[in-house]
CSV table of C-alpha atoms (C1' of nucleotides) in Angstrom, one decimal:
chain,number,residue,atom,x,y,z
L,1,MET,CA,291.4,58.3,53.1
L,2,ARG,CA,293.0,56.2,55.4
L,3,TYR,CA,293.0,52.8,53.5
L,4,TYR,CA,295.7,51.6,51.4
L,5,ARG,CA,294.2,48.7,49.6
L,6,VAL,CA,291.2,49.5,47.6
L,7,PRO,CA,288.7,46.6,47.0
L,8,ASN,CA,288.5,45.9,43.3
L,9,GLU,CA,284.6,45.7,43.8
L,10,ALA,CA,284.7,49.3,45.1
L,11,VAL,CA,286.4,50.5,41.8
L,12,ARG,CA,283.8,48.3,40.0
L,13,ARG,CA,281.0,50.3,41.4
L,14,LEU,CA,282.4,53.8,41.0
L,15,PRO,CA,280.9,53.9,37.6
L,16,VAL,CA,277.6,52.8,38.9
L,17,TYR,CA,277.3,55.7,41.2
L,18,LEU,CA,278.7,58.0,38.6
L,19,ARG,CA,275.6,56.9,36.5
L,20,GLY,CA,273.2,57.4,39.1
L,21,LEU,CA,274.7,61.0,40.0
L,22,PHE,CA,274.4,61.8,36.3
L,23,THR,CA,270.5,60.9,36.6
L,24,LEU,CA,270.1,63.0,39.4
L,25,SER,CA,272.0,65.9,37.9
L,26,GLU,CA,269.9,65.7,34.8
L,27,ASP,CA,266.7,65.6,36.8
L,28,GLY,CA,267.6,69.1,38.3
L,29,HIS,CA,269.1,67.8,41.9
L,30,GLU,CA,272.0,69.7,43.3
L,31,SER,CA,273.0,67.7,46.3
L,32,THR,CA,272.0,64.2,47.5
L,33,SER,CA,272.5,61.7,50.6
L,34,SER,CA,274.2,58.4,50.5
L,35,LYS,CA,270.7,57.1,51.2
L,36,LYS,CA,268.8,58.8,48.2
L,37,LEU,CA,271.6,57.6,45.7
L,38,ALA,CA,271.7,54.1,47.2
L,39,ASP,CA,267.9,53.7,46.8
L,40,LEU,CA,268.1,55.0,43.2
L,41,ILE,CA,270.7,52.4,42.1
L,42,GLY,CA,269.7,49.5,44.2
L,43,VAL,CA,272.8,49.4,46.9
L,44,THR,CA,272.9,50.3,50.5
L,45,SER,CA,273.9,53.6,51.8
L,46,TRP,CA,276.7,52.1,54.0
L,47,GLN,CA,278.1,50.4,50.8
L,48,ILE,CA,278.3,53.7,49.0
L,49,ARG,CA,279.8,55.6,52.0
L,50,LYS,CA,282.4,52.8,52.7
L,51,ASP,CA,283.3,52.9,48.9
L,52,PHE,CA,284.0,56.6,48.9
L,53,SER,CA,286.1,56.3,52.1
L,54,TYR,CA,288.8,54.4,50.4
L,55,PHE,CA,289.3,57.4,48.1
L,56,GLY,CA,288.6,60.6,50.3
L,57,ASP,CA,285.9,62.6,52.0
L,58,PHE,CA,283.6,64.1,49.7
L,59,GLY,CA,280.3,64.9,51.9
L,60,THR,CA,279.3,67.0,54.6
L,61,ARG,CA,278.2,65.4,57.8
L,62,GLY,CA,274.6,66.1,58.5
L,63,VAL,CA,274.1,67.5,54.9
L,64,GLY,CA,275.1,65.0,52.2
L,65,TYR,CA,277.0,65.2,48.8
L,66,ASN,CA,277.2,68.2,46.4
L,67,ILE,CA,276.3,66.3,43.0
L,68,LYS,CA,278.6,68.2,40.7
L,69,LYS,CA,281.5,68.1,42.9
L,70,LEU,CA,281.1,64.5,43.7
L,71,ILE,CA,280.8,63.6,39.9
L,72,LYS,CA,284.3,65.6,39.5
L,73,GLU,CA,285.9,63.6,42.1
L,74,ILE,CA,284.9,60.2,40.7
L,75,ASN,CA,285.8,61.2,37.4
L,76,LYS,CA,289.2,62.3,38.9
L,77,ILE,CA,289.7,58.9,40.6
L,78,LEU,CA,288.6,57.0,37.6
L,79,LYS,CA,290.8,59.2,35.4
L,80,LEU,CA,287.9,60.1,33.1
L,81,ASP,CA,288.9,63.6,33.4
L,82,THR,CA,291.8,63.8,30.9
L,83,GLY,CA,290.0,62.4,27.8
L,84,HIS,CA,291.4,59.2,26.2
L,85,LYS,CA,291.4,58.3,22.6
L,86,ALA,CA,290.0,54.9,21.5
L,87,ALA,CA,290.2,52.9,18.3
L,88,LEU,CA,287.7,50.1,17.1
L,89,VAL,CA,288.7,47.1,15.5
L,90,GLY,CA,286.0,45.1,13.6
L,91,VAL,CA,283.4,46.9,12.4
L,92,GLY,CA,280.6,44.1,11.9
L,93,ASN,CA,277.2,44.2,13.5
L,94,LEU,CA,278.7,44.6,17.2
L,95,GLY,CA,281.3,47.0,15.9
L,96,SER,CA,278.7,49.2,14.2
L,97,ALA,CA,276.6,49.5,17.4
L,98,VAL,CA,279.8,50.2,19.2
L,99,LEU,CA,280.6,53.1,16.7
L,100,SER,CA,277.3,54.7,17.3
L,101,TYR,CA,277.2,54.1,21.0
L,102,PRO,CA,276.5,57.6,22.9
L,103,GLY,CA,278.2,56.3,26.0
L,104,PHE,CA,281.7,57.1,25.1
L,105,LYS,CA,281.3,60.9,25.2
L,106,MET,CA,279.7,60.7,28.4
L,107,TYR,CA,282.7,59.3,30.1
L,108,GLY,CA,285.3,61.4,28.4
L,109,PHE,CA,286.4,59.1,25.6
L,110,GLU,CA,286.8,60.0,22.0
L,111,LEU,CA,286.5,57.2,19.4
L,112,ALA,CA,289.1,58.2,17.1
L,113,THR,CA,289.4,55.6,14.4
L,114,ALA,CA,288.0,52.2,13.1
L,115,PHE,CA,289.9,49.3,11.4
L,116,ASP,CA,288.5,46.3,9.5
L,117,ALA,CA,290.2,43.8,7.2
L,118,ASP,CA,287.2,43.6,4.8
L,119,PRO,CA,288.2,45.7,1.7
L,120,ASP,CA,284.5,46.4,1.0
L,121,LYS,CA,284.2,48.1,4.3
L,122,ILE,CA,287.7,50.1,4.2
L,123,GLY,CA,287.0,53.6,3.1
L,124,LYS,CA,283.4,53.9,4.2
L,125,THR,CA,282.3,56.3,6.9
L,126,ILE,CA,280.1,55.5,9.8
L,127,ASN,CA,279.4,58.3,12.5
L,128,ASN,CA,282.1,60.6,10.8
L,129,ILE,CA,284.6,57.6,11.2
L,130,THR,CA,286.4,56.4,8.2
L,131,ILE,CA,287.1,52.8,8.3
L,132,GLU,CA,290.9,51.9,7.6
L,133,ASP,CA,292.8,48.8,6.8
L,134,THR,CA,293.7,46.8,9.8
L,135,CYS,CA,297.3,46.8,8.9
L,136,LYS,CA,297.4,50.3,9.6
L,137,ILE,CA,296.8,49.8,13.3
L,138,LYS,CA,300.7,50.1,13.9
L,139,GLU,CA,300.1,53.9,13.3
L,140,LEU,CA,298.0,54.2,16.4
L,141,LYS,CA,301.0,55.2,18.6
L,142,LYS,CA,301.5,58.5,16.6
L,143,ARG,CA,298.0,59.3,16.9
L,144,LYS,CA,298.1,59.0,20.8
L,145,VAL,CA,295.5,56.2,20.9
L,146,VAL,CA,295.5,54.6,24.4
L,147,ILE,CA,292.6,52.3,24.2
L,148,GLY,CA,291.8,49.3,21.9
L,149,ILE,CA,288.4,47.9,21.2
L,150,ILE,CA,288.2,44.6,19.8
L,151,ALA,CA,285.1,43.3,18.0
L,152,VAL,CA,286.5,40.8,15.5
L,153,PRO,CA,285.8,37.0,15.1
L,154,ARG,CA,287.2,35.0,17.9
L,155,HIS,CA,289.8,33.5,15.8
L,156,ALA,CA,291.1,36.8,14.8
L,157,ALA,CA,291.0,38.3,18.5
L,158,GLN,CA,294.3,37.2,19.7
L,159,GLU,CA,296.4,38.6,16.9
L,160,THR,CA,294.4,41.9,17.0
L,161,ALA,CA,295.1,42.1,20.7
L,162,ASP,CA,298.8,41.7,19.8
L,163,ALA,CA,298.7,44.4,17.3
L,164,LEU,CA,297.1,46.8,19.5
L,165,VAL,CA,299.7,46.0,22.3
L,166,SER,CA,302.5,46.5,19.7
L,167,ALA,CA,300.9,49.7,18.9
L,168,GLY,CA,301.2,50.9,22.4
L,169,VAL,CA,297.6,50.8,23.6
L,170,LYS,CA,297.5,50.8,27.5
L,171,ALA,CA,294.1,49.1,27.7
L,172,ILE,CA,291.7,46.8,25.7
L,173,LEU,CA,287.8,46.4,25.8
L,174,ASN,CA,287.5,43.1,24.2
L,175,PHE,CA,283.9,41.9,22.9
L,176,SER,CA,285.2,38.8,21.3
L,177,PRO,CA,284.1,35.8,23.2
L,178,CYS,CA,287.5,34.5,24.5
L,179,TYR,CA,290.2,35.1,26.9
L,180,LEU,CA,293.1,37.1,25.4
L,181,THR,CA,296.8,37.2,26.6
L,182,VAL,CA,298.3,40.4,27.2
L,183,PRO,CA,301.5,41.9,29.2
L,184,LYS,CA,300.7,42.6,32.6
L,185,LYS,CA,300.8,46.4,31.9
L,186,VAL,CA,298.0,46.4,29.6
L,187,LYS,CA,294.6,46.3,31.3
L,188,ILE,CA,292.0,44.2,29.5
L,189,ILE,CA,288.3,43.7,30.3
L,190,THR,CA,286.3,41.3,28.2
L,191,ILE,CA,282.5,41.9,27.7
L,192,ASP,CA,280.5,38.8,26.4
L,193,ILE,CA,276.8,39.5,26.7
L,194,ALA,CA,276.3,35.5,26.5
L,195,MET,CA,278.0,35.4,29.8
L,196,ASP,CA,275.3,37.3,31.4
L,197,LEU,CA,272.4,35.7,29.4
L,198,ALA,CA,273.8,32.2,30.2
L,199,ARG,CA,273.0,32.6,33.9
L,200,LEU,CA,269.6,34.2,33.6
L,201,PRO,CA,267.9,30.8,33.6
L,202,TYR,CA,269.8,29.5,36.4
L,203,TYR,CA,268.1,32.3,38.7
L,204,MET,CA,264.8,31.9,37.0
L,205,ARG,CA,261.9,30.5,39.5
L,206,ALA,CA,260.2,27.4,38.4
L,207,SER,CA,256.9,29.2,38.7
P,1,MET,CA,278.0,17.8,46.2
P,2,ARG,CA,278.4,18.6,49.9
P,3,TYR,CA,277.9,22.3,49.8
P,4,TYR,CA,274.7,23.8,50.7
P,5,ARG,CA,275.5,27.4,49.5
P,6,VAL,CA,276.8,27.9,46.2
P,7,PRO,CA,278.8,31.3,45.8
P,8,ASN,CA,277.2,33.8,43.3
P,9,GLU,CA,280.8,34.0,41.7
P,10,ALA,CA,281.0,30.2,41.1
P,11,VAL,CA,277.6,30.8,38.9
P,12,ARG,CA,278.8,33.6,37.2
P,13,ARG,CA,282.1,31.8,36.0
P,14,LEU,CA,280.1,28.6,34.9
P,15,PRO,CA,279.3,30.2,31.5
P,16,VAL,CA,282.9,31.1,31.2
P,17,TYR,CA,283.8,27.4,31.6
P,18,LEU,CA,281.1,26.5,29.2
P,19,ARG,CA,282.7,28.9,26.7
P,20,GLY,CA,286.1,27.3,26.9
P,21,LEU,CA,284.7,23.8,26.7
P,22,PHE,CA,283.0,24.8,23.3
P,23,THR,CA,286.2,26.2,22.1
P,24,LEU,CA,288.1,23.0,23.1
P,25,SER,CA,285.4,21.1,21.5
P,26,GLU,CA,285.5,22.8,18.5
P,27,ASP,CA,289.1,22.2,18.2
P,28,GLY,CA,288.7,18.6,18.2
P,29,HIS,CA,289.4,17.7,21.9
P,30,GLU,CA,287.4,15.0,23.6
P,31,SER,CA,288.6,15.4,27.2
P,32,THR,CA,290.4,18.1,29.3
P,33,SER,CA,292.2,18.5,32.7
P,34,SER,CA,291.2,21.2,35.0
P,35,LYS,CA,294.6,22.7,34.3
P,36,LYS,CA,294.3,22.8,30.6
P,37,LEU,CA,291.0,24.4,30.8
P,38,ALA,CA,292.3,27.0,33.2
P,39,ASP,CA,295.1,28.0,31.3
P,40,LEU,CA,292.7,28.4,28.2
P,41,ILE,CA,290.4,30.7,30.1
P,42,GLY,CA,292.8,32.5,32.3
P,43,VAL,CA,291.7,31.1,35.8
P,44,THR,CA,293.5,28.7,38.1
P,45,SER,CA,292.9,24.8,38.1
P,46,TRP,CA,291.9,24.7,41.8
P,47,GLN,CA,289.1,27.5,41.1
P,48,ILE,CA,287.5,25.4,38.3
P,49,ARG,CA,287.7,22.1,40.4
P,50,LYS,CA,286.4,24.1,43.6
P,51,ASP,CA,283.5,25.5,41.6
P,52,PHE,CA,282.5,22.3,39.9
P,53,SER,CA,282.4,20.7,43.5
P,54,TYR,CA,279.6,22.8,44.6
P,55,PHE,CA,277.5,21.0,42.1
P,56,GLY,CA,278.8,17.5,41.8
P,57,ASP,CA,281.7,15.1,40.7
P,58,PHE,CA,282.0,15.6,37.0
P,59,GLY,CA,285.5,14.1,36.5
P,60,THR,CA,287.6,11.1,36.8
P,61,ARG,CA,290.5,11.2,39.1
P,62,GLY,CA,294.0,10.8,37.5
P,63,VAL,CA,292.2,11.2,34.0
P,64,GLY,CA,290.4,14.5,33.9
P,65,TYR,CA,287.0,15.4,32.2
P,66,ASN,CA,285.2,14.3,29.4
P,67,ILE,CA,284.3,17.3,27.5
P,68,LYS,CA,280.9,16.5,26.0
P,69,LYS,CA,279.7,15.3,29.1
P,70,LEU,CA,281.0,18.2,31.2
P,71,ILE,CA,279.2,20.5,28.7
P,72,LYS,CA,276.0,18.7,29.4
P,73,GLU,CA,276.2,18.8,33.0
P,74,ILE,CA,277.0,22.7,33.2
P,75,ASN,CA,274.1,23.1,30.8
P,76,LYS,CA,272.0,21.3,33.1
P,77,ILE,CA,273.2,23.1,36.2
P,78,LEU,CA,272.3,26.4,34.3
P,79,LYS,CA,269.1,25.3,32.9
P,80,LEU,CA,270.2,25.8,29.5
P,81,ASP,CA,269.0,22.3,28.3
P,82,THR,CA,265.3,23.2,28.4
P,83,GLY,CA,265.1,26.0,25.8
P,84,HIS,CA,263.9,29.4,26.6
P,85,LYS,CA,261.9,31.9,24.6
P,86,ALA,CA,262.9,35.6,24.7
P,87,ALA,CA,261.4,38.7,23.4
P,88,LEU,CA,263.3,42.0,22.7
P,89,VAL,CA,262.0,45.3,23.5
P,90,GLY,CA,263.4,48.4,21.4
P,91,VAL,CA,264.9,48.0,18.1
P,92,GLY,CA,267.4,50.8,17.9
P,93,ASN,CA,271.1,50.4,17.3
P,94,LEU,CA,271.6,48.2,20.3
P,95,GLY,CA,268.4,46.3,19.9
P,96,SER,CA,269.1,45.4,16.4
P,97,ALA,CA,272.6,44.1,17.3
P,98,VAL,CA,271.1,42.0,19.9
P,99,LEU,CA,268.8,40.6,17.0
P,100,SER,CA,271.6,39.4,14.9
P,101,TYR,CA,273.5,38.1,17.9
P,102,PRO,CA,274.5,34.5,17.3
P,103,GLY,CA,275.0,33.7,21.0
P,104,PHE,CA,271.5,33.2,21.7
P,105,LYS,CA,270.9,29.8,19.9
P,106,MET,CA,274.5,28.6,21.3
P,107,TYR,CA,272.9,28.9,24.7
P,108,GLY,CA,269.7,27.3,24.0
P,109,PHE,CA,267.7,30.5,23.6
P,110,GLU,CA,265.1,31.4,21.1
P,111,LEU,CA,264.7,35.1,20.2
P,112,ALA,CA,260.9,34.8,19.6
P,113,THR,CA,259.6,38.5,18.9
P,114,ALA,CA,260.6,42.0,19.1
P,115,PHE,CA,258.8,45.2,19.9
P,116,ASP,CA,259.1,48.8,19.2
P,117,ALA,CA,257.3,52.0,19.8
P,118,ASP,CA,258.2,53.3,16.5
P,119,PRO,CA,255.3,53.2,14.0
P,120,ASP,CA,258.0,53.2,11.2
P,121,LYS,CA,259.5,50.3,12.6
P,122,ILE,CA,256.5,48.1,13.3
P,123,GLY,CA,256.0,45.5,10.7
P,124,LYS,CA,259.3,45.5,9.5
P,125,THR,CA,261.5,42.3,9.5
P,126,ILE,CA,265.0,41.8,10.9
P,127,ASN,CA,266.6,38.3,11.0
P,128,ASN,CA,263.2,36.6,10.5
P,129,ILE,CA,261.5,38.7,13.5
P,130,THR,CA,258.9,40.9,12.5
P,131,ILE,CA,258.7,43.9,14.7
P,132,GLU,CA,255.3,44.3,16.7
P,133,ASP,CA,254.0,47.3,18.6
P,134,THR,CA,255.0,47.7,22.1
P,135,CYS,CA,251.2,47.7,23.3
P,136,LYS,CA,251.4,43.9,22.3
P,137,ILE,CA,253.9,42.7,25.2
P,138,LYS,CA,250.8,41.7,27.4
P,139,GLU,CA,250.4,38.8,24.7
P,140,LEU,CA,253.8,37.2,25.8
P,141,LYS,CA,252.1,35.0,28.4
P,142,LYS,CA,250.2,33.1,25.6
P,143,ARG,CA,253.3,32.7,23.7
P,144,LYS,CA,255.3,31.1,26.5
P,145,VAL,CA,257.9,34.0,26.6
P,146,VAL,CA,259.8,33.8,29.6
P,147,ILE,CA,262.8,36.1,29.1
P,148,GLY,CA,262.5,39.9,28.2
P,149,ILE,CA,265.4,42.0,26.7
P,150,ILE,CA,265.2,45.8,27.2
P,151,ALA,CA,267.0,47.9,25.0
P,152,VAL,CA,264.7,51.0,25.1
P,153,PRO,CA,265.8,54.7,26.1
P,154,ARG,CA,266.2,55.1,29.8
P,155,HIS,CA,263.3,57.0,30.2
P,156,ALA,CA,261.0,54.1,29.0
P,157,ALA,CA,262.8,51.2,30.6
P,158,GLN,CA,261.1,50.9,34.0
P,159,GLU,CA,257.5,51.0,32.4
P,160,THR,CA,258.9,48.2,29.7
P,161,ALA,CA,260.1,46.3,32.9
P,162,ASP,CA,256.8,46.7,34.5
P,163,ALA,CA,255.0,45.5,31.2
P,164,LEU,CA,257.2,42.5,31.1
P,165,VAL,CA,256.6,41.4,34.5
P,166,SER,CA,253.0,41.8,33.9
P,167,ALA,CA,253.1,39.7,30.8
P,168,GLY,CA,254.8,37.0,33.1
P,169,VAL,CA,258.4,36.9,32.1
P,170,LYS,CA,260.4,35.4,34.8
P,171,ALA,CA,263.9,37.0,33.9
P,172,ILE,CA,265.0,40.4,32.2
P,173,LEU,CA,268.2,41.4,30.3
P,174,ASN,CA,268.5,45.2,30.6
P,175,PHE,CA,270.5,47.0,28.5
P,176,SER,CA,269.1,50.4,29.4
P,177,PRO,CA,271.8,52.4,31.5
P,178,CYS,CA,269.6,52.5,34.9
P,179,TYR,CA,268.6,50.4,37.9
P,180,LEU,CA,265.2,48.7,37.3
P,181,THR,CA,262.8,47.7,40.2
P,182,VAL,CA,261.3,44.2,39.8
P,183,PRO,CA,259.5,41.8,42.1
P,184,LYS,CA,261.7,39.6,43.8
P,185,LYS,CA,260.4,36.5,41.9
P,186,VAL,CA,262.0,38.0,38.6
P,187,LYS,CA,265.5,37.7,38.1
P,188,ILE,CA,267.1,40.9,36.4
P,189,ILE,CA,270.6,41.5,35.1
P,190,THR,CA,271.8,44.7,33.8
P,191,ILE,CA,274.2,45.2,31.0
P,192,ASP,CA,276.0,48.8,30.5
P,193,ILE,CA,278.9,48.7,28.5
P,194,ALA,CA,280.0,52.1,29.9
P,195,MET,CA,280.1,50.6,33.4
P,196,ASP,CA,283.2,48.6,32.1
P,197,LEU,CA,284.6,51.1,29.9
P,198,ALA,CA,284.5,53.6,32.7
P,199,ARG,CA,286.9,51.7,34.8
P,200,LEU,CA,289.5,51.0,32.1
P,201,PRO,CA,291.5,54.2,32.5
P,202,TYR,CA,291.7,53.6,36.4
P,203,TYR,CA,293.9,50.6,35.7
P,204,MET,CA,295.9,52.3,32.9
P,205,ARG,CA,299.5,52.6,33.8
P,206,ALA,CA,300.8,56.3,33.7
P,207,SER,CA,303.7,56.0,31.3
W,1,DC,C1',301.9,8.2,39.3
W,2,DT,C1',298.4,11.8,37.9
W,3,DA,C1',294.5,14.7,38.4
W,4,DT,C1',290.4,15.1,41.0
W,5,DG,C1',287.7,16.7,44.9
W,6,DT,C1',287.6,19.1,49.4
W,7,DG,C1',288.1,20.5,54.3
W,8,DA,C1',291.1,24.2,56.6
W,9,DA,C1',293.6,28.5,56.3
W,10,DT,C1',293.6,32.7,54.3
W,11,DT,C1',292.3,36.5,51.8
W,12,DT,C1',288.7,39.8,50.6
W,13,DA,C1',284.5,42.1,50.9
W,14,DT,C1',280.2,43.1,53.4
W,15,DT,C1',277.6,44.8,57.0
W,16,DC,C1',277.2,46.8,61.6
W,17,DA,C1',277.1,50.2,64.9
W,18,DC,C1',278.6,54.5,66.3
W,19,DA,C1',281.8,58.3,66.9
W,20,DG,C1',282.4,62.8,64.9
W,21,DC,C1',281.3,66.9,62.8
W,22,DA,C1',277.9,70.4,60.4
I,1,DT,C1',269.6,66.4,65.2
I,2,DG,C1',270.9,64.4,60.4
I,3,DC,C1',274.2,62.5,57.7
I,4,DT,C1',279.0,61.2,57.1
I,5,DG,C1',283.1,58.6,57.9
I,6,DT,C1',285.1,54.2,59.7
I,7,DG,C1',287.2,50.9,62.9
I,8,DA,C1',285.4,46.2,64.3
I,9,DA,C1',282.5,42.2,63.3
I,10,DT,C1',280.8,39.2,60.1
I,11,DA,C1',280.2,37.0,56.1
I,12,DA,C1',281.9,35.4,51.4
I,13,DA,C1',285.3,34.0,48.3
I,14,DT,C1',289.7,32.2,47.3
I,15,DT,C1',293.7,29.4,47.9
I,16,DC,C1',296.2,25.8,49.9
I,17,DA,C1',297.5,21.2,50.9
I,18,DC,C1',296.6,16.9,50.5
I,19,DA,C1',293.6,12.7,50.9
I,20,DT,C1',291.8,10.0,47.5
I,21,DA,C1',290.5,7.4,43.4
I,22,DG,C1',291.7,5.6,38.6
DNA sequence: CTATGTGAATTTATTCACAGCA
DNA sequence: TGCTGTGAATAAATTCACATAG
């Protein structure tokens, strides 16, 4: 742990390492080497070791890494060990899929509430979560929700972001296909499937 | 167009530019400057100009860019102008969301068929697409499907990828949370929401 | 006078090669 | 001997500053 600046790319890869370690753990492994993990997830062993080195010494020379310990360490680095409450806004097709997404629990998140503007949806329950009126977003602060998930139509996305920020969320996962402006203190990550889809043909061989 | 090596990052950003141009076009604009587009999508103007410069000269000095023309140019670069047939494998929660995702048409894709292994699902129709038995994937070649979309459980993902490759697909969009091995000639992009979700807390301010 | 297009400078990230420790 | 951890070398991407064209 001798570095002062951690590359963004290294942080981006940590969850990928975590996913690989989960797989190894499920398959009954107790320890691994950087090489074994690397082959499993499609990167190089020195990339993994370098990335870890930004945060500390997690392995044993000549031996490798203890998987349970490593998972714990990465969870700590990513602050996934403290539990975070999240709120979904927009229960359409995509929002519904998000509601039933099993990945939240795996990474220590709790999907606490869901909001929608459609009166027909308000009051209904999906996956044990009752959909509330969007105007109640302001109550999130009381409920200690720190993460907002936006899955509303594009034209409503910015106002939703503003409402979530006012309600005190510290991070936003944005599924609406647009760039959103938020204060610097709020971290926002936008996911738009189309952005990945649209560059597939570029890489397609002519055949 | 004086460069021989295009940065991967530039290719990754082209769809983002395209999305911004669509927005401007919908809002009635006919032309734009790199600055105006940059502010809309949250990058810098010189980043946009540099990225375009890898592919050609699309603007007019002192004036800016014609939006329709620029959209056409980027579509051509990304090979989105020729139309591509795609097939979905795995019609669970996520797969269903993919089936009703409007973004495909926007970028010139046609979601031609869907497959599932569950006998209860085979024969049913979602969004005008009838779900077929997974064992019929091998017929994709005849139907000129070049893109495969994987949304099956993790343990079935690699065999699905193998089947798709055998059926001649040239690119794969993988929603299963794992790394997949495919021949070099096949381009694969993996999307795992959890990978983005899991790094949100890292960037969250303490307060 | 304005906004593009691009070499050059700078920053950031990856890869290498090996020292260090079990 | 085996595998980690890391400075140094290399490669890639971003930013700058300005020449250039309408």
